[in-house]
CSV table of C-alpha atoms in Angstrom, one decimal:
chain,number,residue,atom,x,y,z
A,1,MET,CA,-0.7,-8.7,23.7
A,2,LEU,CA,-4.5,-9.2,23.9
A,3,ALA,CA,-4.3,-12.1,21.4
A,4,ARG,CA,-1.6,-13.7,23.5
A,5,LEU,CA,-3.6,-13.2,26.7
A,6,ALA,CA,-6.6,-14.8,25.0
A,7,ARG,CA,-4.4,-17.7,23.8
A,8,LEU,CA,-5.2,-16.8,20.2
A,9,PRO,CA,-2.7,-16.7,17.2
A,10,ILE,CA,-0.9,-13.5,17.2
A,11,ILE,CA,-1.8,-12.9,13.6
A,12,LEU,CA,-5.3,-12.2,14.7
A,13,GLY,CA,-3.9,-9.4,16.9
A,14,TYR,CA,-2.2,-8.0,13.9
A,15,LEU,CA,-5.3,-8.1,11.8
A,16,ALA,CA,-7.5,-6.6,14.5
A,17,GLY,CA,-4.9,-3.8,15.1
A,18,GLY,CA,-4.8,-3.0,11.4
A,19,ILE,CA,-8.6,-2.7,11.2
A,20,ALA,CA,-8.6,-0.5,14.3
A,21,ILE,CA,-6.0,2.0,13.2
A,22,GLY,CA,-6.8,1.9,9.5
A,23,PRO,CA,-9.0,4.3,7.4
A,24,HIS,CA,-12.1,2.2,8.1
A,25,GLY,CA,-11.5,2.2,11.9
A,26,PHE,CA,-10.2,5.2,14.0
A,27,GLY,CA,-8.4,6.6,10.9
A,28,LEU,CA,-4.9,6.8,12.6
A,29,VAL,CA,-3.4,5.6,9.3
A,30,SER,CA,-4.9,7.3,6.3
A,31,ASP,CA,-2.4,6.3,3.7
A,32,PRO,CA,-2.6,2.5,3.4
A,33,GLU,CA,-0.6,2.4,0.2
A,34,THR,CA,2.7,3.2,2.1
A,35,ILE,CA,2.0,0.4,4.6
A,36,GLN,CA,1.1,-1.9,1.6
A,37,ALA,CA,4.5,-1.2,0.0
A,38,LEU,CA,6.4,-1.9,3.2
A,39,ALA,CA,4.4,-5.1,3.7
A,40,THR,CA,5.2,-6.2,0.1
A,41,ILE,CA,8.9,-5.7,0.7
A,42,GLY,CA,8.6,-7.7,4.0
A,43,VAL,CA,6.9,-10.6,2.2
A,44,ILE,CA,9.6,-10.5,-0.5
A,45,LEU,CA,12.4,-10.7,2.0
A,46,LEU,CA,10.7,-13.5,3.9
A,47,LEU,CA,10.3,-15.6,0.8
A,48,PHE,CA,13.9,-14.9,-0.1
A,49,THR,CA,15.0,-16.3,3.3
A,50,LEU,CA,12.9,-19.3,2.7
A,51,GLY,CA,14.5,-19.9,-0.6
A,52,LEU,CA,17.9,-19.6,1.0
A,53,GLU,CA,17.0,-22.4,3.4
A,54,PHE,CA,15.8,-24.7,0.6
A,55,SER,CA,17.9,-26.7,-1.8
A,56,PHE,CA,17.3,-27.9,-5.3
A,57,ARG,CA,17.3,-31.5,-4.0
A,58,GLU,CA,14.7,-30.7,-1.4
A,59,LEU,CA,12.6,-28.8,-3.9
A,60,ILE,CA,12.6,-31.8,-6.3
A,61,ARG,CA,11.7,-34.1,-3.4
A,62,ILE,CA,8.6,-32.2,-2.4
A,63,GLY,CA,7.9,-30.8,-5.8
A,64,ARG,CA,5.6,-33.6,-7.0
A,65,ILE,CA,3.6,-33.6,-3.8
A,66,ALA,CA,3.3,-29.8,-3.8
A,67,ILE,CA,2.3,-29.5,-7.4
A,68,LEU,CA,-0.2,-32.4,-7.4
A,69,GLY,CA,-1.5,-31.4,-3.9
A,70,GLY,CA,-1.7,-27.7,-4.8
A,71,ILE,CA,-3.6,-28.4,-8.0
A,72,ALA,CA,-6.0,-30.8,-6.2
A,73,GLN,CA,-6.5,-28.3,-3.4
A,74,ILE,CA,-7.3,-25.4,-5.8
A,75,LEU,CA,-9.7,-27.5,-7.8
A,76,LEU,CA,-11.5,-29.1,-4.9
A,77,THR,CA,-11.9,-25.8,-3.0
A,78,ALA,CA,-13.1,-24.1,-6.1
A,79,ALA,CA,-15.6,-26.8,-6.6
A,80,VAL,CA,-16.9,-26.3,-3.1
A,81,GLY,CA,-17.2,-22.6,-3.7
A,82,LEU,CA,-19.0,-23.2,-7.0
A,83,ALA,CA,-21.5,-25.5,-5.3
A,84,LEU,CA,-22.1,-23.0,-2.5
A,85,GLY,CA,-22.5,-20.1,-5.0
A,86,LYS,CA,-25.1,-22.1,-6.9
A,87,LEU,CA,-27.0,-22.9,-3.7
A,88,LEU,CA,-27.1,-19.2,-3.0
A,89,GLY,CA,-28.6,-18.6,-6.4
A,90,TRP,CA,-25.7,-16.9,-8.1
A,91,ALA,CA,-24.9,-16.9,-11.8
A,92,MET,CA,-22.4,-19.5,-13.0
A,93,PHE,CA,-19.6,-17.0,-13.6
A,94,GLU,CA,-20.1,-15.4,-10.1
A,95,ALA,CA,-20.0,-18.9,-8.5
A,96,ILE,CA,-16.9,-19.9,-10.4
A,97,PHE,CA,-15.2,-16.6,-9.5
A,98,PHE,CA,-16.1,-17.1,-5.8
A,99,GLY,CA,-14.8,-20.7,-5.9
A,100,PHE,CA,-11.4,-19.7,-7.2
A,101,ILE,CA,-11.1,-16.7,-4.8
A,102,ILE,CA,-11.5,-18.9,-1.7
A,103,ALA,CA,-9.1,-21.5,-3.2
A,104,LEU,CA,-6.1,-19.1,-2.8
A,105,SER,CA,-4.4,-18.7,0.6
A,106,SER,CA,-2.6,-15.7,2.1
A,107,THR,CA,1.1,-16.7,1.9
A,108,MET,CA,2.0,-14.3,4.7
A,109,ILE,CA,-0.6,-15.6,7.1
A,110,VAL,CA,0.2,-19.2,6.5
A,111,LEU,CA,4.0,-18.6,6.9
A,112,LYS,CA,3.5,-16.6,10.0
A,113,THR,CA,1.3,-19.3,11.6
A,114,LEU,CA,3.9,-22.0,10.7
A,115,MET,CA,6.7,-19.8,12.2
A,116,GLU,CA,4.7,-19.3,15.4
A,117,ARG,CA,4.1,-23.0,15.7
A,118,GLY,CA,7.7,-23.8,15.0
A,119,GLU,CA,6.7,-26.0,12.0
A,120,LEU,CA,8.4,-24.0,9.2
A,121,ASP,CA,11.2,-26.6,8.9
A,122,SER,CA,9.0,-29.7,9.3
A,123,GLY,CA,8.1,-32.0,6.4
A,124,HIS,CA,4.5,-30.9,6.2
A,125,GLY,CA,5.6,-27.2,6.6
A,126,ARG,CA,7.9,-27.6,3.5
A,127,VAL,CA,5.0,-29.2,1.6
A,128,MET,CA,2.7,-26.3,2.6
A,129,ILE,CA,5.3,-23.8,1.4
A,130,GLY,CA,5.4,-25.6,-2.0
A,131,ILE,CA,1.6,-25.6,-2.2
A,132,LEU,CA,1.6,-21.8,-1.5
A,133,LEU,CA,4.0,-21.3,-4.4
A,134,VAL,CA,1.8,-23.3,-6.6
A,135,GLN,CA,-1.1,-21.1,-5.6
A,136,ASP,CA,0.9,-18.0,-6.3
A,137,LEU,CA,1.7,-19.3,-9.8
A,138,SER,CA,-1.9,-20.2,-10.4
A,139,VAL,CA,-2.9,-16.6,-10.0
A,140,VAL,CA,-1.5,-15.9,-13.5
A,141,PRO,CA,-3.7,-18.2,-15.5
A,142,LEU,CA,-6.7,-17.4,-13.3
A,143,MET,CA,-6.3,-13.7,-14.0
A,144,ILE,CA,-6.4,-14.6,-17.7
A,145,ILE,CA,-9.1,-17.3,-17.7
A,146,LEU,CA,-11.7,-15.6,-15.5
A,147,PRO,CA,-12.1,-12.3,-17.5
A,148,ALA,CA,-12.0,-14.2,-20.8
A,149,MET,CA,-14.7,-16.7,-19.9
A,150,GLY,CA,-17.3,-14.6,-21.7
A,151,GLY,CA,-15.2,-14.1,-24.8
A,152,GLY,CA,-13.8,-16.3,-27.5
A,153,GLY,CA,-11.7,-19.4,-26.9
A,154,GLU,CA,-9.0,-18.4,-29.4
A,155,ALA,CA,-8.1,-15.2,-27.6
A,156,LEU,CA,-8.0,-17.2,-24.3
A,157,TRP,CA,-5.5,-19.7,-25.6
A,158,VAL,CA,-3.3,-17.0,-27.1
A,159,SER,CA,-3.2,-15.1,-23.8
A,160,LEU,CA,-2.5,-18.3,-21.8
A,161,GLY,CA,0.3,-19.2,-24.3
A,162,ILE,CA,1.9,-15.8,-23.9
A,163,ALA,CA,1.7,-15.9,-20.1
A,164,THR,CA,3.3,-19.4,-20.1
A,165,LEU,CA,6.0,-18.3,-22.4
A,166,LYS,CA,6.8,-15.3,-20.3
A,167,ALA,CA,6.9,-17.4,-17.1
A,168,VAL,CA,9.2,-20.0,-18.7
A,169,LEU,CA,11.5,-17.2,-20.1
A,170,PHE,CA,11.8,-15.6,-16.6
A,171,ILE,CA,12.7,-18.9,-14.9
A,172,ALA,CA,15.2,-19.7,-17.7
A,173,VAL,CA,16.9,-16.3,-17.3
A,174,MET,CA,17.0,-16.7,-13.5
A,175,LEU,CA,18.5,-20.1,-13.8
A,176,ALA,CA,21.1,-18.9,-16.3
A,177,LEU,CA,22.1,-15.9,-14.2
A,178,GLY,CA,22.1,-18.1,-11.0
A,179,ILE,CA,24.4,-20.7,-12.5
A,180,TRP,CA,26.9,-18.5,-14.4
A,181,GLY,CA,26.5,-14.9,-13.1
A,182,LEU,CA,25.7,-15.0,-9.4
A,183,PRO,CA,28.7,-17.0,-8.2
A,184,TRP,CA,31.1,-14.7,-9.9
A,185,LEU,CA,29.3,-11.6,-8.7
A,186,LEU,CA,29.1,-12.8,-5.0
A,187,ARG,CA,32.8,-13.8,-5.0
A,188,ARG,CA,33.8,-10.4,-6.4
A,189,VAL,CA,31.7,-8.5,-3.8
A,190,ALA,CA,32.8,-10.7,-0.9
A,191,GLY,CA,36.4,-10.1,-2.0
A,192,GLU,CA,36.0,-6.4,-1.2
A,193,ARG,CA,35.5,-7.4,2.5
A,194,SER,CA,32.8,-4.9,3.1
A,195,GLY,CA,29.7,-6.1,5.0
A,196,GLU,CA,27.7,-3.1,3.9
A,197,LEU,CA,28.5,-3.7,0.2
A,198,PHE,CA,27.6,-7.4,0.5
A,199,LEU,CA,24.3,-6.6,2.2
A,200,LEU,CA,23.4,-3.9,-0.4
A,201,THR,CA,24.2,-6.3,-3.2
A,202,ILE,CA,22.0,-9.1,-1.7
A,203,VAL,CA,19.0,-6.7,-1.2
A,204,THR,CA,19.4,-5.3,-4.7
A,205,LEU,CA,19.4,-8.8,-6.2
A,206,VAL,CA,16.3,-9.8,-4.2
A,207,LEU,CA,14.4,-6.7,-5.3
A,208,LEU,CA,15.5,-7.1,-8.9
A,209,ALA,CA,14.3,-10.7,-9.0
A,210,ALA,CA,11.0,-9.7,-7.4
A,211,PHE,CA,10.5,-6.8,-9.9
A,212,GLY,CA,11.5,-9.1,-12.8
A,213,ALA,CA,8.9,-11.7,-11.7
A,214,PHE,CA,6.2,-9.0,-11.5
A,215,PHE,CA,7.2,-7.6,-14.9
A,216,PHE,CA,6.8,-11.0,-16.4
A,217,GLY,CA,3.4,-11.5,-14.9
A,218,LEU,CA,4.4,-13.7,-11.9
A,219,SER,CA,4.2,-13.0,-8.2
A,220,ALA,CA,7.0,-10.9,-6.8
A,221,ALA,CA,7.2,-13.4,-3.9
A,222,VAL,CA,8.0,-16.2,-6.4
A,223,GLY,CA,10.8,-14.2,-7.9
A,224,ALA,CA,12.3,-13.6,-4.5
A,225,PHE,CA,12.0,-17.3,-3.6
A,226,ILE,CA,13.8,-18.3,-6.8
A,227,ALA,CA,16.6,-15.8,-6.1
A,228,GLY,CA,17.0,-17.3,-2.6
A,229,LEU,CA,17.0,-20.8,-4.0
A,230,LEU,CA,19.8,-19.9,-6.5
A,231,ILE,CA,22.0,-18.1,-3.9
A,232,SER,CA,21.5,-21.1,-1.5
A,233,GLN,CA,23.7,-23.1,-3.9
A,234,SER,CA,26.6,-20.8,-3.4
A,235,ALA,CA,29.2,-20.6,-0.7
A,236,PHE,CA,27.8,-17.3,0.6
A,237,ALA,CA,24.3,-18.6,1.4
A,238,ARG,CA,24.9,-18.5,5.2
A,239,GLN,CA,26.2,-14.9,5.1
A,240,ALA,CA,23.3,-13.8,2.9
A,241,LEU,CA,20.8,-15.4,5.2
A,242,ALA,CA,22.4,-13.8,8.3
A,243,ASN,CA,22.4,-10.4,6.7
A,244,ILE,CA,18.8,-10.5,5.5
A,245,VAL,CA,17.5,-11.8,8.9
């Protein structure tokens, strides 16, 4: 309410409220792990609904812009962070680490801001979502490259190769299940004419996709988005979207 009265984005009110009641504020919430778990589930469900509202044709249309734009944004922002770190007298590794840290955005904050401004379905909003997904995917190689910078090059390439193989394998399995398994499963569940059963099935599929992505080293949000994208191609996309919302 205070953020609204001050004509500020409501996300600032959420952040200030979290700081105030958290363990480093008044201590009203002393177990942030539980809140973090709920927040993660919220992000997973939100990315799933975004996937439901996308289509493969739209993803292909913005894919080139999002991939090239996302890579350019990460590299340019990392370069600025590197230059700033060197100006402050930091070591090369510390400056590189700082540059890549500031190159990544918070998916939740950007999506919330787009929703608040009513720009989630706009052309630039779709491109921004694509760039956010590129950033989420870039976390995997960054988590491998940064710790290995002080080690040998051979171990780095092996780790990158394994991570890439796991990501490709996860996406291939998801596509196979989405093309041949999901339509049959959703038709079977919908045929039972039980709204609760359909809702439980959708939620289970979302969480399984998120956990699968996490298990294969990807972001859980990416897995949820892919699940939504696959279900969006079925005749039950609208019902799934209404239930999740």
